[in-house]
Coordinates of C-alpha atoms in Angstrom, one line a residue:
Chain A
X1 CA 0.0 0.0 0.0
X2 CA 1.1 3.5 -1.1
X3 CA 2.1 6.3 1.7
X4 CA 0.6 9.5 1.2
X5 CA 1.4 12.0 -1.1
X6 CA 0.6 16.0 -1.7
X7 CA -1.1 16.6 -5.0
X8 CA -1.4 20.4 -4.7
X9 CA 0.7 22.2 -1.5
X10 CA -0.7 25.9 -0.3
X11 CA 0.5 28.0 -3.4
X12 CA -1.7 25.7 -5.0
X13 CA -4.6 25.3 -3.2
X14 CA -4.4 29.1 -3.2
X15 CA -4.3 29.4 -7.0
X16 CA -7.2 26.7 -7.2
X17 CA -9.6 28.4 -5.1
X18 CA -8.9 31.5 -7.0
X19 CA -9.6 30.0 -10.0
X20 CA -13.1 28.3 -8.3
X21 CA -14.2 31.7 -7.2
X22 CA -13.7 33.2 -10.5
X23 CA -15.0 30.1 -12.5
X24 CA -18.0 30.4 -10.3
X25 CA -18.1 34.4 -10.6
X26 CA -18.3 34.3 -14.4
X27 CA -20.8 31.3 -14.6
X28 CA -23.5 33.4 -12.3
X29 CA -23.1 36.2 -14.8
X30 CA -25.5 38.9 -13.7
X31 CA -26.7 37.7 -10.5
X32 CA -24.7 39.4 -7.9
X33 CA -26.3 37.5 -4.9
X34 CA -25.5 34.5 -3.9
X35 CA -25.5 31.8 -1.1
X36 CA -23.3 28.7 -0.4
X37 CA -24.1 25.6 2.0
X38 CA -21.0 23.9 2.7
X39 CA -21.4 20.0 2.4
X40 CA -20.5 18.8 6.4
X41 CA -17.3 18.4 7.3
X42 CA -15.1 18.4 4.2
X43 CA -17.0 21.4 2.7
X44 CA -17.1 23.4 5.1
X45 CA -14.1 25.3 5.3
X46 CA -13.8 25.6 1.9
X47 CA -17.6 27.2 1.3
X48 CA -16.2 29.4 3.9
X49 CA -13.0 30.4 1.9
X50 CA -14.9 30.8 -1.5
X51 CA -17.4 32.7 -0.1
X52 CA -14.6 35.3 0.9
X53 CA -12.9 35.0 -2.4
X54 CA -16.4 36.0 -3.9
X55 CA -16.8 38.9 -1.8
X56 CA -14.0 40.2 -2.2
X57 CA -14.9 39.9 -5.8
X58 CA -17.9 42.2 -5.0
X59 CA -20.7 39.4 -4.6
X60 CA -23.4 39.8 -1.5
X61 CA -22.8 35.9 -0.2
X62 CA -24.8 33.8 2.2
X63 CA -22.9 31.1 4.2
X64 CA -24.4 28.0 5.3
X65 CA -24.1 24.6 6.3
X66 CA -25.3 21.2 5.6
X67 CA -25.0 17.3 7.0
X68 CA -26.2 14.6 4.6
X69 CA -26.2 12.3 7.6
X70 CA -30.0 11.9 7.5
X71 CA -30.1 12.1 3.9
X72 CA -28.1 9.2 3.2
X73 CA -29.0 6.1 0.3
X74 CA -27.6 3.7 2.5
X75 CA -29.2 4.0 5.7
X76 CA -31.0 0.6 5.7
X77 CA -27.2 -0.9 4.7
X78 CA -25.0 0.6 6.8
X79 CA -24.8 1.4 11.3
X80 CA -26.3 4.6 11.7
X81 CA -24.1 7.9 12.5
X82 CA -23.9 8.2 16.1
X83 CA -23.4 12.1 16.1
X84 CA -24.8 14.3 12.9
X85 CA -23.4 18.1 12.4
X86 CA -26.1 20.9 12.4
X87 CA -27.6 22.0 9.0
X88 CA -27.5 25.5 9.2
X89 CA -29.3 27.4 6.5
X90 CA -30.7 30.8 8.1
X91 CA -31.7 32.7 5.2
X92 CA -34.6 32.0 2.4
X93 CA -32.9 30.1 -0.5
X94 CA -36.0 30.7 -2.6
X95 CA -35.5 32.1 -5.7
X96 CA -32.3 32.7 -5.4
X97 CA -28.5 31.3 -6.8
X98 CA -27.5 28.4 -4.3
X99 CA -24.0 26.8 -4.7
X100 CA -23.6 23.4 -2.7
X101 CA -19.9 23.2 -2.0
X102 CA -18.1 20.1 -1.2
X103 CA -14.3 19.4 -1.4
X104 CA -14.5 15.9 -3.0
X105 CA -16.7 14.4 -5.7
X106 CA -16.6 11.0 -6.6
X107 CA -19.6 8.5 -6.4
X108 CA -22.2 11.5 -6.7
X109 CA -24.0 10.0 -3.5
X110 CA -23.2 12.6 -1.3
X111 CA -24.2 15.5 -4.3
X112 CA -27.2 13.9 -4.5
X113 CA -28.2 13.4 -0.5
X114 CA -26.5 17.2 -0.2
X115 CA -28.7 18.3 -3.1
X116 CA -32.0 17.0 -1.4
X117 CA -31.3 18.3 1.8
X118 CA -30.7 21.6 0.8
X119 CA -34.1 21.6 -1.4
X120 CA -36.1 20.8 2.1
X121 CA -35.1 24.3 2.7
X122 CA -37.0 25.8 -0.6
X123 CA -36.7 26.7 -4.5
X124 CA -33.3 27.8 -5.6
X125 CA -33.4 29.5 -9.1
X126 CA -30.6 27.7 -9.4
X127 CA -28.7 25.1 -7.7
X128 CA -25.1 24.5 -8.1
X129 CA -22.6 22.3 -7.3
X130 CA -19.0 23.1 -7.0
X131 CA -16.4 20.5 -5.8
X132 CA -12.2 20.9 -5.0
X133 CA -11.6 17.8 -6.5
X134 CA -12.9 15.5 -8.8
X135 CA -12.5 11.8 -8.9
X136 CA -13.5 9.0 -11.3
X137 CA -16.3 6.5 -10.0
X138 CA -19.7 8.6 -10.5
X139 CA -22.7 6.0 -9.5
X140 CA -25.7 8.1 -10.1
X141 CA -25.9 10.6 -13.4
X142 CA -25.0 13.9 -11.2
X143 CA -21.8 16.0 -12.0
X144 CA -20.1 18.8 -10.4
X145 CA -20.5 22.2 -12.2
X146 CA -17.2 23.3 -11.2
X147 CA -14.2 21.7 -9.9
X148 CA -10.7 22.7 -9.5
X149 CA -8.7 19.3 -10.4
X150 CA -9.3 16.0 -11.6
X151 CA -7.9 13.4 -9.3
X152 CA -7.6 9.4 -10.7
X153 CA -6.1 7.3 -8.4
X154 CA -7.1 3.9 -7.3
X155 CA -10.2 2.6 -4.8
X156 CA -8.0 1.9 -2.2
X157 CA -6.5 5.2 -1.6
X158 CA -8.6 8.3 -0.6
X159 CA -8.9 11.9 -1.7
X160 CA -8.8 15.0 1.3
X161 CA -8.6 18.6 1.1
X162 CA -6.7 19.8 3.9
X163 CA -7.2 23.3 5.3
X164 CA -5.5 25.3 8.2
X165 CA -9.4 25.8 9.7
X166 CA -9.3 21.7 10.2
X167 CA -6.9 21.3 12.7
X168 CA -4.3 20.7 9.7
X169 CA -0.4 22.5 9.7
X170 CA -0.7 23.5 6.2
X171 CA -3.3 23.4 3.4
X172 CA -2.7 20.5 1.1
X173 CA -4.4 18.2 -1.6
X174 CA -3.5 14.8 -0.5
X175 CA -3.7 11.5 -1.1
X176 CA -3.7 8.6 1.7
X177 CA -4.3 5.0 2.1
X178 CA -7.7 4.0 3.1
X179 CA -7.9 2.6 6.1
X180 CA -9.3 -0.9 6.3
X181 CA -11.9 -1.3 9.2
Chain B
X1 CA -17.6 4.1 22.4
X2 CA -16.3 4.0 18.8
X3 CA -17.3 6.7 16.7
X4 CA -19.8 5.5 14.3
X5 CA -22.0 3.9 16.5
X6 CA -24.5 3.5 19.4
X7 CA -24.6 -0.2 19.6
X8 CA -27.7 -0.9 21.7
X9 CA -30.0 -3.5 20.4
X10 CA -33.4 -2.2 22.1
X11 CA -33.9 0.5 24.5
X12 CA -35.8 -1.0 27.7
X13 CA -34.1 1.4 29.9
X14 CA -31.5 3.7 30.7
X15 CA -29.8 1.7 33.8
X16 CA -26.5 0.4 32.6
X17 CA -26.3 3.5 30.3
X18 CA -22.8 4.9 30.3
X19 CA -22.4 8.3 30.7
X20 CA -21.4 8.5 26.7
X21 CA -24.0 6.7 25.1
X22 CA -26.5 9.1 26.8
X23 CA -24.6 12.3 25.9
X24 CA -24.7 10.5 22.4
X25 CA -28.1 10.3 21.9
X26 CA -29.1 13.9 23.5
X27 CA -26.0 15.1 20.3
X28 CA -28.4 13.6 18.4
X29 CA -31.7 14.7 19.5
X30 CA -30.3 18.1 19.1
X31 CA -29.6 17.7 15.4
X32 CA -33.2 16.3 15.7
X33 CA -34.6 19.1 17.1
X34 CA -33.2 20.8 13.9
X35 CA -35.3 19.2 11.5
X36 CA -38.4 19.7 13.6
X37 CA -38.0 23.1 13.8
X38 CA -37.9 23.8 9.8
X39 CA -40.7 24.4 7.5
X40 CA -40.3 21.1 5.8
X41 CA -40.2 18.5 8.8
X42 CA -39.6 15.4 6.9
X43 CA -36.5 13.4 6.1
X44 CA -36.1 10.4 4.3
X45 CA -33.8 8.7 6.6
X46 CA -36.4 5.6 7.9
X47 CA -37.9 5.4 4.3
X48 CA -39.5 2.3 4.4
X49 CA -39.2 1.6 7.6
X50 CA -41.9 0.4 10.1
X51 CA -42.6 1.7 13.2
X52 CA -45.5 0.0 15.8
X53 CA -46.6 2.2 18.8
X54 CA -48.4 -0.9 20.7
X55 CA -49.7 1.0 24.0
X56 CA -51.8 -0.9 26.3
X57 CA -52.1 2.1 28.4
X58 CA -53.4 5.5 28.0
X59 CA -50.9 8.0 26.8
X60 CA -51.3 11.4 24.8
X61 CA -47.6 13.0 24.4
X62 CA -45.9 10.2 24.8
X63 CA -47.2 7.9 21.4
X64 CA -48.0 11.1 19.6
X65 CA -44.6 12.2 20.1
X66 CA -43.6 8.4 19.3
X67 CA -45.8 8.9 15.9
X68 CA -44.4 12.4 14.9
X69 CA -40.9 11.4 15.6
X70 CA -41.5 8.1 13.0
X71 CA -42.9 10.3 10.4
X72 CA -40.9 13.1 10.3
X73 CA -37.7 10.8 9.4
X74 CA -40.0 9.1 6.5
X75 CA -40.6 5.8 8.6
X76 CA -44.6 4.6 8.7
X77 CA -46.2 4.6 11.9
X78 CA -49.2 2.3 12.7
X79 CA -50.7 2.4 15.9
X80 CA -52.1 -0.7 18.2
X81 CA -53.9 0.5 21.6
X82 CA -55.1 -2.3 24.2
X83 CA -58.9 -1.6 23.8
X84 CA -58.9 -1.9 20.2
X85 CA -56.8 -5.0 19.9
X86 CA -57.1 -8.7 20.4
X87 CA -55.3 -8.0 24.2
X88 CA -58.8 -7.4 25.2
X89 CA -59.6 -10.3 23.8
X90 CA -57.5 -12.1 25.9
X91 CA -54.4 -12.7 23.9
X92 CA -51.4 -12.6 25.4
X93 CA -48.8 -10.3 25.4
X94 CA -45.9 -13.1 23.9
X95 CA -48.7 -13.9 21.3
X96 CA -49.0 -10.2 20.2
X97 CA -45.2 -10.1 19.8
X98 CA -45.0 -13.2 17.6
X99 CA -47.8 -11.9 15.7
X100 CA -46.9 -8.8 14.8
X101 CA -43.2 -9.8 14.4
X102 CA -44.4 -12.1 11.6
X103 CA -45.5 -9.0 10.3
X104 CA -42.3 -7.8 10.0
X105 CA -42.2 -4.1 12.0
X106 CA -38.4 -2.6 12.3
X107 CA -39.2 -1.0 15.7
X108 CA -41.8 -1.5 18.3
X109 CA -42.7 0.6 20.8
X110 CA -44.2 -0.4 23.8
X111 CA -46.0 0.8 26.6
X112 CA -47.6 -1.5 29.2
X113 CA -48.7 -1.5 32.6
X114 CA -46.5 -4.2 34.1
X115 CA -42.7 -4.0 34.6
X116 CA -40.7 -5.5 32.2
X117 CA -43.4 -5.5 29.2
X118 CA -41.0 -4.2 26.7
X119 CA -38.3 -6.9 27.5
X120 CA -40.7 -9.8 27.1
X121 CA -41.7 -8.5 23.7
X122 CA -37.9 -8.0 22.9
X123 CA -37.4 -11.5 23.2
X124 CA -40.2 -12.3 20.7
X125 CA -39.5 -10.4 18.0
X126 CA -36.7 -9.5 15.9
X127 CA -37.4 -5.7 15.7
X128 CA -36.1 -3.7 18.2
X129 CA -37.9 -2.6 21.3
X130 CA -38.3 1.1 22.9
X131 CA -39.8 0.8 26.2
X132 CA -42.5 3.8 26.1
X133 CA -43.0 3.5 29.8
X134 CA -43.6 -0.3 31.8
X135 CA -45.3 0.0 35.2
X136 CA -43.1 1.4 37.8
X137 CA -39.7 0.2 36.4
X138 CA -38.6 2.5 33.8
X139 CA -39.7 5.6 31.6
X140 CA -36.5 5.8 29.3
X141 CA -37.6 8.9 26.7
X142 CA -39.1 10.7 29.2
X143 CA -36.2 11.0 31.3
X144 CA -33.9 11.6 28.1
X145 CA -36.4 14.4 27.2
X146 CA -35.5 16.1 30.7
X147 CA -31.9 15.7 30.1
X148 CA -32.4 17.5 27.4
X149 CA -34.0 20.3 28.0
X150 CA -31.7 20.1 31.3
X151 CA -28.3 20.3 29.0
X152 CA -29.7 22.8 26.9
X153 CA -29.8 25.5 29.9
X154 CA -26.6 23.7 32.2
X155 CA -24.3 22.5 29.6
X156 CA -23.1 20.1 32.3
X157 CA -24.5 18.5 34.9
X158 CA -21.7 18.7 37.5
X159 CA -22.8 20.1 40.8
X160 CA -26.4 20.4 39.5
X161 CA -29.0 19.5 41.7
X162 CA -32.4 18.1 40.9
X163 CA -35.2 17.2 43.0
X164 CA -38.1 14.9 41.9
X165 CA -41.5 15.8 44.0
X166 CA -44.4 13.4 44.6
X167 CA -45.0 9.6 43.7
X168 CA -42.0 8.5 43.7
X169 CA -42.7 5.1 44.4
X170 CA -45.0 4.6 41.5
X171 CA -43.3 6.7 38.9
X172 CA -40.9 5.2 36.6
X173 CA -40.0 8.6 35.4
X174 CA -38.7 9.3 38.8
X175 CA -36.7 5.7 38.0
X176 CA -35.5 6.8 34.8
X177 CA -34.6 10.2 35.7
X178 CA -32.4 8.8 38.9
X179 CA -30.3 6.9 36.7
X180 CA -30.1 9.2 34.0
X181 CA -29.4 12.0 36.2
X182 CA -26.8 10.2 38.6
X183 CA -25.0 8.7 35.4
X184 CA -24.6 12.5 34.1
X185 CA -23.0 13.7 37.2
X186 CA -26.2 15.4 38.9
X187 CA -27.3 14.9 42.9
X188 CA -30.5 14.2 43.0
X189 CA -33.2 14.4 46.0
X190 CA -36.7 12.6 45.9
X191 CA -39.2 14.1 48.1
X192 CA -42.6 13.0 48.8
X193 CA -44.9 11.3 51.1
X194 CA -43.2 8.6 53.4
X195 CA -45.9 6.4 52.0
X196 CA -44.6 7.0 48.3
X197 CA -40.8 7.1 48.5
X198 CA -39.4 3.4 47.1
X199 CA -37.1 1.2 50.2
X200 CA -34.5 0.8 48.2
X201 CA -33.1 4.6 47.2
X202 CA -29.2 3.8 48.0
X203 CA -29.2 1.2 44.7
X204 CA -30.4 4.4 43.0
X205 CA -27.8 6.8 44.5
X206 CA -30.6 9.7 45.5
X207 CA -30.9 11.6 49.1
X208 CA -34.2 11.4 50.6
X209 CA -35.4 14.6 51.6
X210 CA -39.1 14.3 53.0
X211 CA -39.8 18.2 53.7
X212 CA -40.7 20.0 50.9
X213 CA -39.3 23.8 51.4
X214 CA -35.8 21.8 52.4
X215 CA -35.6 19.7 49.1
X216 CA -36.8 22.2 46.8
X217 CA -34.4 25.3 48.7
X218 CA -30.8 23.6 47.1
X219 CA -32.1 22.3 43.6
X220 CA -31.1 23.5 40.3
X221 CA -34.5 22.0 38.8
X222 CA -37.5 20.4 40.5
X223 CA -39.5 18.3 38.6
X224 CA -43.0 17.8 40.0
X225 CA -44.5 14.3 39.4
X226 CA -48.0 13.7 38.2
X227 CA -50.3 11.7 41.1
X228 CA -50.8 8.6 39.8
X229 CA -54.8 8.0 41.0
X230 CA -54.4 4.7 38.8
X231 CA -51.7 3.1 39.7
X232 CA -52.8 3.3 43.6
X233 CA -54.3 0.2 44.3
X234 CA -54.7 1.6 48.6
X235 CA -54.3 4.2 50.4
X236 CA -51.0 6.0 50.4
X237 CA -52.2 9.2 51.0
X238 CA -55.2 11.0 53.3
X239 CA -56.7 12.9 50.1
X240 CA -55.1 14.6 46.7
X241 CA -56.4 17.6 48.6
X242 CA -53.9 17.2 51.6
X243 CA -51.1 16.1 49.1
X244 CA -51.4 19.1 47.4
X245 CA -51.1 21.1 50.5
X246 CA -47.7 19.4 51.5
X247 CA -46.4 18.2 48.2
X248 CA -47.7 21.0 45.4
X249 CA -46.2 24.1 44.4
X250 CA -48.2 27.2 43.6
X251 CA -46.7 31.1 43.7
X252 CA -46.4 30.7 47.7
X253 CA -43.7 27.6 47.5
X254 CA -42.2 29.4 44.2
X255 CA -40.5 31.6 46.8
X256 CA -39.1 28.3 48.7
X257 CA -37.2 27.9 44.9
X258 CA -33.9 29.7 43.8
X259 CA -35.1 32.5 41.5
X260 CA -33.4 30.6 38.8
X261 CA -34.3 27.4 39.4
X262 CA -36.5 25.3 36.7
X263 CA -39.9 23.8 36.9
X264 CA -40.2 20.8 35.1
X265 CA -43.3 18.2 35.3
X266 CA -43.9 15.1 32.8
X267 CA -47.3 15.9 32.3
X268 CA -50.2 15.7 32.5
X269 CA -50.4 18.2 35.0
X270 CA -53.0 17.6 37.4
X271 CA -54.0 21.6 37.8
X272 CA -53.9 22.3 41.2
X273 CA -52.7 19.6 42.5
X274 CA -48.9 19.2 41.8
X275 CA -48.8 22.7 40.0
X276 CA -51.4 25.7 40.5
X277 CA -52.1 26.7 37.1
X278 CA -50.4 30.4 37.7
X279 CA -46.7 28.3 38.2
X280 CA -47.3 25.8 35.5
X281 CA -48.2 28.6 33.4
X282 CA -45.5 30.8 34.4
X283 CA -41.8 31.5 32.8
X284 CA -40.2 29.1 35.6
X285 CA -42.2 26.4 33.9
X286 CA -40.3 24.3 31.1
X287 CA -42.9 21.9 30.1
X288 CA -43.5 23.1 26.4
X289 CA -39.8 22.7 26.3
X290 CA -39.8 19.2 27.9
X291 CA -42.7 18.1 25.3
X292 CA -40.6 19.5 22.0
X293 CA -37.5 17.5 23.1
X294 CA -39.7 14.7 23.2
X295 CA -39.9 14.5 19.7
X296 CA -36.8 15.1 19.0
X297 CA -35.1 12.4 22.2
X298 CA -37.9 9.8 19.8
X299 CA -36.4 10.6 16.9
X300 CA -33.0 10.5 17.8
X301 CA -33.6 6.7 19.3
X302 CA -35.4 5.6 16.9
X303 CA -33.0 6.7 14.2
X304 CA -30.3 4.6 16.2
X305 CA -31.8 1.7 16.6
X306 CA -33.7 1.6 13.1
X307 CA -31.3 2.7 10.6
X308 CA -28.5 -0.1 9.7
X309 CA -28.3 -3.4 9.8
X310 CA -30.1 -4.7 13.6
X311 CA -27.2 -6.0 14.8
X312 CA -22.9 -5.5 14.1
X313 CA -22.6 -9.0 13.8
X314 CA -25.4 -9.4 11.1
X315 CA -23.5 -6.5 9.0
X316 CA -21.2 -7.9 5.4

């Protein structure tokens, strides 16, 4: 089994996110408002750093959160989640531009429970989803609108975005065995 | 305590509850509460799974709360009561859980008048068992519910004080809330008539305190129990009247109470009797609180026990 590895390091990351927030910028065209649920816990952090990259590019952004925990496909398979995150989404999404931000895609299982549990909350105009990194495997016919890197690696290893607001030392696209349990 | 799960098969009571696993369930009542409270109360997270509220004693909050909690996380609820079913037909209670195991419910919720109802089903059936309250043994959402709404105000229970007024002796919430509250860290302190107050308190770790104005004077929260008219088979006290005057709190004995302490009371509320209407009524009073967690303790429990495969060792 392979040791893990750093596919982008904090320059990188930097540049990436850069390139989301403009990506995203330009796709939105004329709307100027704009809200973002972060997909609990991996999209979190990085909801929270695009949503200052698009202020900063002038946009009026909401910040929320989501946890798919209860909206998952494989409840009846799987032991249930002892402890779910809050969904936090305090502002009307009807209407309006809502980007669901997550930092991996891969099966398009979570897009999809993250997609429904935002809708609970009301009628986006539009409903986005924008993802760090990409990997190959989708399962269901979802993908991301935008992403910042396409990542192929084999099943057995896994794909994390590391950010400073996680606990980790530096911010870091990386790639680690998967841990047999 | 690993992460991903709460491994209990059935929930019959909350004695032999460690101190994590009931933390871990109020975590998730909280999340709970968060669905309950948005305009679209429904997940899909027990789709297609069946829930049976089989109550063989008369209960408003508690199997509405039961019902509510099923469908608002997708599952179906069906509803047996004792006076509708073939109980009063005379079939017993081991037939009733063969029979509607055959039928193939996921969780069963139970509510019966003799201890230990709840785990006699559970050893009929395959689904697994909530104990919605069994004689005078044990009451385990209702005490989770005043956890709850306990944590929500204390954050922790260390160096809290509650006291638990009235029929003690009868009351398996009083049961349920000793072990709860003892496994959390709390003191607690039943008071009530000598009559009503169990033998054995020192296997529950509570003082006995049987004045009123002295066991309601140190408590963080005193939670008033309701008088059980019928579950008192003889006479354990002169008159409700006389109880009321030595056991109930109206605006007099509110002054006997730390100005912040809470009110709490299982309900129903016997108006007048354990509670005059102006204190039940008033701010100190967290009973619509206590009735909201409901749902969302029920929801938490049954998401832990339905969702997955029903045991570790059954799972690929």
């Amino acid at each position: 089994m392979s040791s893990s590895r750093t596919l982008q390091d904090a320059a990188g990351i930097a540049r990436s996110l850069d390139g989301l927030a403009a990506g995203l910028r330009q796709a939105l065209g004329e709307a100027n408002d704009v809200a973002l649920v972060g997909v609990r816990r991996g999209g979190l952090a990085l909801s929270r750093r695009l949503a200052e990259r698009l202020r900063g590019l002038g946009m009026k952004v909401d910040l929320g959160t989501a946890d798919i925990s209860l909206y998952r496909d494989d409840a009846h398979l799987s032991w249930p989640r002892a402890s779910i995150g809050p969904t936090e989404i305090p502002f009307a999404i009807d209407g309006r531009h809502v980007v669901v931000v997550d930092d991996v895609f891969w099966t398009g299982r979570t897009a999809r429970a993250a997609m429904d549990a935002v809708l609970d909350f009301g009628r986006p105009r539009r409903l986005w989803f924008v993802t760090f990194a990409v990997r190959p495997g989708r399962e269901l016919p979802i993908v991301p609108d935008l992403s910042a890197i396409e990542v192929n690696v084999p099943a057995d290893e896994k794909v994390k975005l590391h950010l400073v607001e996680d606990g980790h030392p530096a911010d870091g696209l990386v790639v680690e065995p998967r841990r047999m349990s | 305590m690993t992460a991903s799960g709460f491994s209990r098969r059935h929930l019959l009571g909350l004695e032999g509850l460690t101190r994590d696993e009931l933390h871990q369930l109020l975590d998730v009542a909280v999340s709970m509460r968060e669905v309950l409270r948005r305009p679209v109360k429904k997940v899909p997270t027990l789709r297609g799974k069946a829930v049976v509220n089989l109550f063989f004693e008369a209960s408003t909050r508690t199997r509405m709360s039961f019902e509510v909690a099923a469908k608002v996380l997708g599952a179906d609820a069906y509803n047996i009561s004792s006076s509708g079913s073939s109980a009063a037909k005379g079939e017993t209670l081991v037939d009733t859980a063969r029979n509607l195991d055959a039928m193939r419910p996921d969780v069963i919720v139970v509510r019966h008048g003799s201890s230990g109802g709840p785990a006699l089903v559970a050893r009929h059936t395959r689904a697994a068992v909530v104990n919605a309250g069994d004689g005078q043994h044990e009451h385990p959402t209702q005490a989770l519910l005043d956890a709850l709404t306990l944590r929500d105000r204390w954050n922790s229970f260390e160096g809290r004080t509650v006291t638990i007024v009235g029929d003690v002796l009868h009351s398996r919430v009083a049961r349920s809330n000793a072990h709860a509250l003892r496994t959390l860290g709390a003191r607690v302190i039943f008071c009530g008539p000598p009559t009503l107050i169990p033998p054995r308190l020192r296997e529950l770790g509570v003082e006995l305190q049987p004045n009123l104005r002295r066991a309601v004077a140190e408590a963080d929260a005193v939670m008033m129990l309701r008088l059980q008219h019928e579950r008192m088979q003889g006479t354990f006290i002169p008159s409700a009247r006389e109880y009321s005057r030595l056991y109930g709190i109206g605006l007099d004995q509110l002054e006997w109470l730390r100005p912040d302490a809470l009110i709490m009371h299982p309900g129903p509320v016997n108006r007048g009797v354990e509670l005059s209407p102006e204190v039940a009524d008033s701010g100190r009073a967290v009973i619509l609180d206590q009735v909201e967690n409901g749902v969302a303790v029920r929801m938490a429990v049954l998401y832990l026990l339905a969702g997955g495969a029903s045991s570790p060792a059954e799972q690929p």
